[in-house]
XYZ file of C-alpha atoms in Angstrom:
355
model
C 47.600 13.259 -11.775
C 47.776 13.610 -8.189
C 49.106 11.088 -5.863
C 48.640 10.649 -2.056
C 52.388 10.147 -1.777
C 53.521 13.443 -3.425
C 54.788 16.420 -1.331
C 52.829 19.465 -1.300
C 54.866 22.285 -3.268
C 55.079 25.495 -2.409
C 54.656 28.130 -5.086
C 56.189 31.564 -5.267
C 53.452 34.024 -5.723
C 54.259 37.656 -7.310
C 55.648 40.124 -5.119
C 52.501 42.237 -5.189
C 50.636 39.233 -3.845
C 53.057 38.657 -0.883
C 52.413 42.357 -0.265
C 48.446 41.897 -0.012
C 48.281 38.102 1.161
C 51.856 37.491 2.950
C 50.305 33.613 3.599
C 49.650 33.119 0.194
C 51.670 29.831 -0.017
C 50.547 28.600 3.264
C 46.981 29.162 1.724
C 47.513 27.387 -1.208
C 49.192 24.460 0.636
C 46.215 23.921 2.647
C 43.804 24.478 -0.170
C 45.692 21.567 -1.689
C 45.514 19.448 1.386
C 41.667 19.651 1.620
C 41.344 18.698 -2.095
C 43.513 15.607 -1.399
C 41.570 14.526 1.385
C 38.137 15.042 -0.464
C 39.342 12.770 -3.084
C 40.551 10.047 -0.647
C 37.210 10.124 1.102
C 35.512 9.859 -2.208
C 37.022 6.597 -2.945
C 36.813 5.200 0.468
C 33.258 5.788 0.948
C 30.596 3.379 -0.512
C 28.073 4.844 -3.065
C 24.645 4.513 -2.807
C 24.696 2.366 -6.456
C 27.200 0.259 -4.499
C 25.128 -0.021 -1.545
C 22.299 -1.224 -3.734
C 24.353 -3.651 -5.402
C 25.422 -5.039 -2.014
C 21.641 -5.439 -1.036
C 20.193 -7.309 0.506
C 22.685 -9.208 2.663
C 20.443 -10.330 5.770
C 16.565 -11.327 5.721
C 13.926 -8.922 4.742
C 11.126 -8.250 6.841
C 7.845 -7.978 4.872
C 4.726 -6.062 7.088
C 1.227 -6.888 6.365
C -1.473 -4.585 8.188
C -4.063 -7.349 8.559
C -4.220 -10.984 10.041
C -2.927 -13.902 8.486
C -5.114 -15.882 6.047
C -6.732 -13.187 4.253
C -5.842 -11.980 0.474
C -3.351 -9.249 1.856
C -1.368 -12.320 3.506
C -1.399 -14.405 -0.094
C -0.313 -11.178 -2.008
C 2.408 -10.364 0.460
C 3.607 -13.719 0.313
C 3.731 -13.832 -3.684
C 5.905 -10.836 -3.453
C 8.076 -11.765 -0.674
C 8.961 -15.186 -2.752
C 9.329 -13.256 -6.139
C 11.831 -10.767 -4.016
C 13.585 -13.725 -2.214
C 14.302 -15.720 -5.297
C 15.404 -12.825 -7.033
C 17.584 -11.725 -4.293
C 18.656 -14.574 -2.425
C 17.423 -13.760 1.078
C 14.278 -14.786 2.781
C 11.216 -12.538 3.336
C 9.731 -12.965 6.511
C 6.099 -11.964 7.097
C 5.136 -9.931 9.803
C 1.520 -9.578 10.138
C 0.564 -6.294 11.989
C -3.171 -5.877 12.106
C -5.321 -3.172 13.939
C -6.692 0.255 13.548
C -8.183 -0.278 10.198
C -4.710 -1.180 8.928
C -3.110 2.225 10.128
C -0.855 0.352 13.181
C 0.842 -1.826 10.454
C 1.263 1.438 8.290
C 2.689 3.362 10.839
C 5.366 0.698 11.914
C 6.312 0.769 8.356
C 6.495 4.487 7.764
C 8.983 4.394 10.811
C 11.241 1.848 10.113
C 14.936 2.420 8.820
C 14.830 3.165 5.183
C 17.319 0.480 4.176
C 15.424 -2.039 2.165
C 14.951 -4.316 5.172
C 11.490 -3.334 6.016
C 8.981 -3.442 3.348
C 4.990 -3.595 3.654
C 2.061 -4.147 1.894
C 0.357 -0.900 1.410
C -3.333 -1.220 1.273
C -6.480 1.102 0.394
C -7.432 0.865 3.830
C -3.953 2.170 5.347
C -3.139 4.729 2.587
C -6.694 6.090 1.542
C -9.977 5.233 3.084
C -8.493 5.593 6.787
C -6.683 8.404 6.186
C -9.732 10.243 4.329
C -11.821 9.421 7.146
C -9.458 9.944 10.254
C -7.448 12.740 8.951
C -5.055 14.236 11.229
C -5.844 11.272 13.689
C -3.554 9.032 11.677
C 0.244 9.425 12.716
C 1.572 9.381 9.198
C 0.891 11.011 5.866
C 0.181 8.594 3.110
C 2.187 10.394 0.587
C 4.986 12.064 2.446
C 5.657 9.162 4.980
C 6.452 6.094 2.717
C 8.541 5.336 -0.439
C 5.867 4.202 -3.148
C 7.512 1.027 -4.473
C 4.481 0.058 -7.038
C 1.169 -1.393 -7.308
C 0.587 -4.937 -7.074
C -2.852 -6.024 -7.543
C -6.452 -4.652 -7.740
C -9.039 -5.876 -5.351
C -12.427 -6.111 -6.247
C -14.778 -5.897 -3.274
C -18.244 -7.705 -3.364
C -21.139 -7.436 -1.010
C -21.864 -10.967 0.347
C -24.923 -12.228 2.575
C -25.466 -15.540 4.587
C -26.987 -18.391 2.330
C -30.056 -18.210 4.412
C -30.880 -14.400 4.438
C -34.386 -13.858 2.116
C -32.683 -11.772 -0.533
C -31.065 -12.827 -3.543
C -30.198 -9.613 -5.295
C -29.390 -5.867 -4.395
C -33.174 -4.971 -4.842
C -34.489 -7.737 -2.269
C -31.645 -6.990 0.141
C -32.377 -2.859 0.370
C -36.031 -3.754 0.559
C -35.312 -6.449 3.371
C -33.343 -4.141 5.109
C -36.222 -1.090 4.862
C -38.571 -3.560 6.499
C -36.488 -4.638 9.465
C -34.629 -1.034 10.199
C -31.731 -1.624 12.336
C -32.159 -5.540 12.813
C -30.029 -6.556 10.042
C -25.791 -6.199 10.621
C -22.894 -6.139 8.980
C -19.202 -6.856 9.551
C -16.061 -5.536 8.552
C -11.999 -5.814 9.287
C -12.304 -2.659 11.364
C -13.557 1.088 11.313
C -12.318 3.159 8.404
C -11.501 -0.022 6.278
C -12.969 0.233 2.662
C -15.299 -2.669 3.847
C -16.369 -0.445 6.366
C -16.984 2.392 4.346
C -18.298 0.766 1.312
C -21.184 -0.413 3.644
C -21.646 3.035 5.161
C -22.006 4.402 1.390
C -24.627 1.832 0.605
C -26.369 3.140 4.002
C -26.304 6.676 2.829
C -27.355 6.253 -0.719
C -30.369 3.820 -0.036
C -31.151 5.097 3.397
C -31.390 1.690 4.984
C -30.243 1.023 8.717
C -27.648 -1.690 9.586
C -25.691 -2.144 12.615
C -21.812 -2.137 12.074
C -19.789 -4.807 13.850
C -16.258 -4.207 13.503
C -13.977 -7.168 13.775
C -9.958 -7.625 13.806
C -9.687 -9.078 10.579
C -11.411 -10.433 7.740
C -11.281 -13.803 8.462
C -13.125 -13.555 11.614
C -15.650 -11.189 10.102
C -16.124 -14.176 7.332
C -16.677 -17.172 9.930
C -19.513 -15.261 11.576
C -21.075 -14.494 8.093
C -21.410 -17.828 7.142
C -22.637 -19.011 10.667
C -25.342 -16.491 10.482
C -24.311 -14.222 13.357
C -23.864 -11.631 11.034
C -25.976 -11.249 7.873
C -23.778 -8.952 5.316
C -20.393 -8.093 4.839
C -18.361 -6.287 1.821
C -15.013 -8.027 1.337
C -12.828 -9.337 -1.660
C -13.850 -11.948 -3.850
C -10.575 -13.908 -3.333
C -11.482 -15.533 -0.118
C -15.335 -15.786 -0.317
C -16.339 -17.289 -3.739
C -15.714 -20.711 -2.614
C -18.133 -20.385 0.102
C -21.102 -19.116 -2.562
C -20.411 -22.334 -4.763
C -21.290 -24.608 -1.448
C -24.447 -22.458 -0.912
C -23.197 -20.805 2.622
C -23.159 -17.377 1.286
C -24.798 -15.424 -1.764
C -22.664 -12.637 -3.533
C -25.135 -9.920 -4.506
C -22.936 -7.414 -6.112
C -19.612 -6.067 -6.999
C -18.231 -2.461 -6.115
C -16.589 -1.988 -9.275
C -18.184 0.835 -11.798
C -18.904 -2.107 -13.896
C -19.082 -6.231 -14.077
C -15.498 -7.298 -13.935
C -13.927 -10.073 -16.320
C -13.296 -12.569 -13.477
C -16.767 -12.768 -12.317
C -19.176 -11.385 -15.350
C -22.441 -12.838 -14.128
C -22.267 -10.963 -10.774
C -24.119 -7.504 -11.253
C -22.440 -4.093 -10.494
C -23.796 -2.776 -7.072
C -24.611 0.720 -9.202
C -26.776 -1.058 -11.551
C -29.293 -0.889 -8.314
C -27.546 2.034 -6.432
C -26.349 4.567 -8.956
C -23.174 6.387 -7.762
C -21.793 3.257 -5.787
C -18.239 2.513 -6.085
C -15.844 0.711 -3.926
C -12.501 -0.877 -5.583
C -9.321 -1.506 -3.680
C -5.754 -2.253 -4.430
C -2.612 -3.481 -2.641
C 0.754 -2.590 -3.466
C 4.539 -2.433 -2.250
C 5.693 0.483 0.042
C 8.932 1.127 2.199
C 9.574 3.980 4.932
C 10.561 7.353 3.402
C 13.848 7.887 2.302
C 14.681 4.318 0.680
C 17.335 4.946 -1.849
C 16.511 5.204 -5.714
C 18.495 2.051 -6.743
C 16.754 -0.294 -4.182
C 13.034 1.022 -5.295
C 13.970 0.408 -8.715
C 15.511 -3.030 -8.171
C 12.394 -4.050 -6.100
C 10.123 -2.425 -8.598
C 11.322 -4.597 -11.422
C 11.462 -7.836 -9.591
C 7.812 -7.226 -8.647
C 6.887 -6.273 -12.099
C 8.472 -9.003 -14.072
C 6.970 -11.881 -11.271
C 3.753 -10.641 -10.996
C 3.065 -10.338 -14.693
C 4.654 -13.879 -15.247
C 1.734 -16.471 -16.556
C 2.036 -18.583 -13.963
C 1.732 -15.716 -10.984
C -0.996 -13.903 -12.882
C -3.087 -17.139 -12.938
C -2.593 -17.668 -9.086
C -3.755 -14.057 -8.653
C -6.827 -14.901 -10.948
C -7.710 -17.827 -9.300
C -7.881 -15.926 -6.232
C -10.148 -13.062 -7.320
C -7.507 -10.901 -7.632
C -6.420 -9.069 -10.925
C -2.570 -8.263 -11.426
C -2.187 -4.423 -12.048
C 1.614 -3.096 -11.628
C 2.771 0.109 -12.153
C 6.084 2.546 -11.732
C 6.771 3.909 -8.221
C 5.654 7.621 -9.492
C 2.491 5.709 -10.839
C 1.493 4.089 -7.779
C 1.752 7.554 -5.789
C -0.519 9.203 -8.247
C -2.946 6.278 -7.816
C -3.145 7.133 -3.952
C -3.286 10.690 -4.212
C -6.105 10.475 -6.574
C -8.013 7.937 -4.651
C -7.535 10.315 -1.584
C -9.266 13.044 -3.184
C -12.009 10.544 -4.356
C -12.678 9.263 -0.752
C -12.649 12.585 1.033
C -15.195 13.962 -1.452
C -17.464 10.901 -0.895
C -17.227 11.084 3.035
C -17.899 14.758 2.858
C -20.836 14.674 0.266
C -22.261 11.492 2.046
C -21.881 13.347 5.757
C -19.564 10.489 7.200
C -17.510 10.771 9.932
C -15.785 8.705 12.445
C -17.993 9.462 15.277
C -21.308 9.044 13.269
C -20.719 5.637 11.091
C -23.458 2.873 11.762
């Protein structure tokens, strides 16, 4: 076995080699020296797996591409809590709303791939925004992220103000057609699933609605309750309590069929064939995150979210747990990108012509 303290011996080469390669013994000494240095470097440099074992050694930042108070915040904090409890380091939520969730995703994609910047990947930032805006988005949703895993599906539903003279989708469509351009709807920004969900309804039914973009779902919901906005498409988690008080009405869900957590709410496509708008949230990181850290984070998230206590908390907030492997999550994004691009093209929707 080689020991660094051994002398590097010279070897007498055959005479014919001395004639052809007079420096043969010197070359052999150099080769052995290089080999020795390589072995020393191998043992002195931490391996990727060793780095993963030491991770984390400081607080972790969790970027949320929406303002505080919405379902994205709830989901990010639940995931962050699970990671913090498992790894012994705090996870600090960093809300970065704006540009239909693409601002926050852009920050995620450009951070260092060391595991200390994670982010909540959303349909708006990874699918609907890129599908609508194309190369105007400063990142590629498939190439510029490490996809750690799916966390939850987000069922969008159509809500109207409690005083609006419409109690179902047929009545709402009829009311909108009788007052073209007079009813408005809110969204947390141009290109979000909320926005495209409403634009899809406009395209499929021929109604004329005015789009009023906000910087987040919470502000949009406040104006809907007060009557400044007549309609919005948003998740169930923060909205159903207002339905129970009568301040809002829910007319339909955007899924392909009625959902388990609210079976009495019709699917919109029961009235508007072809309508579909279901979102999801997951965990992402900058590109190049070591696989050992990816696997560690995925395992923590899957175990925690599928526990009975945590899944019940999600269910109570209108969310359905749905976890995946990193590869499965990437494939969901790929497939949804194709679907949204097809929808946008067929419905002739563009960033410049949306209502």
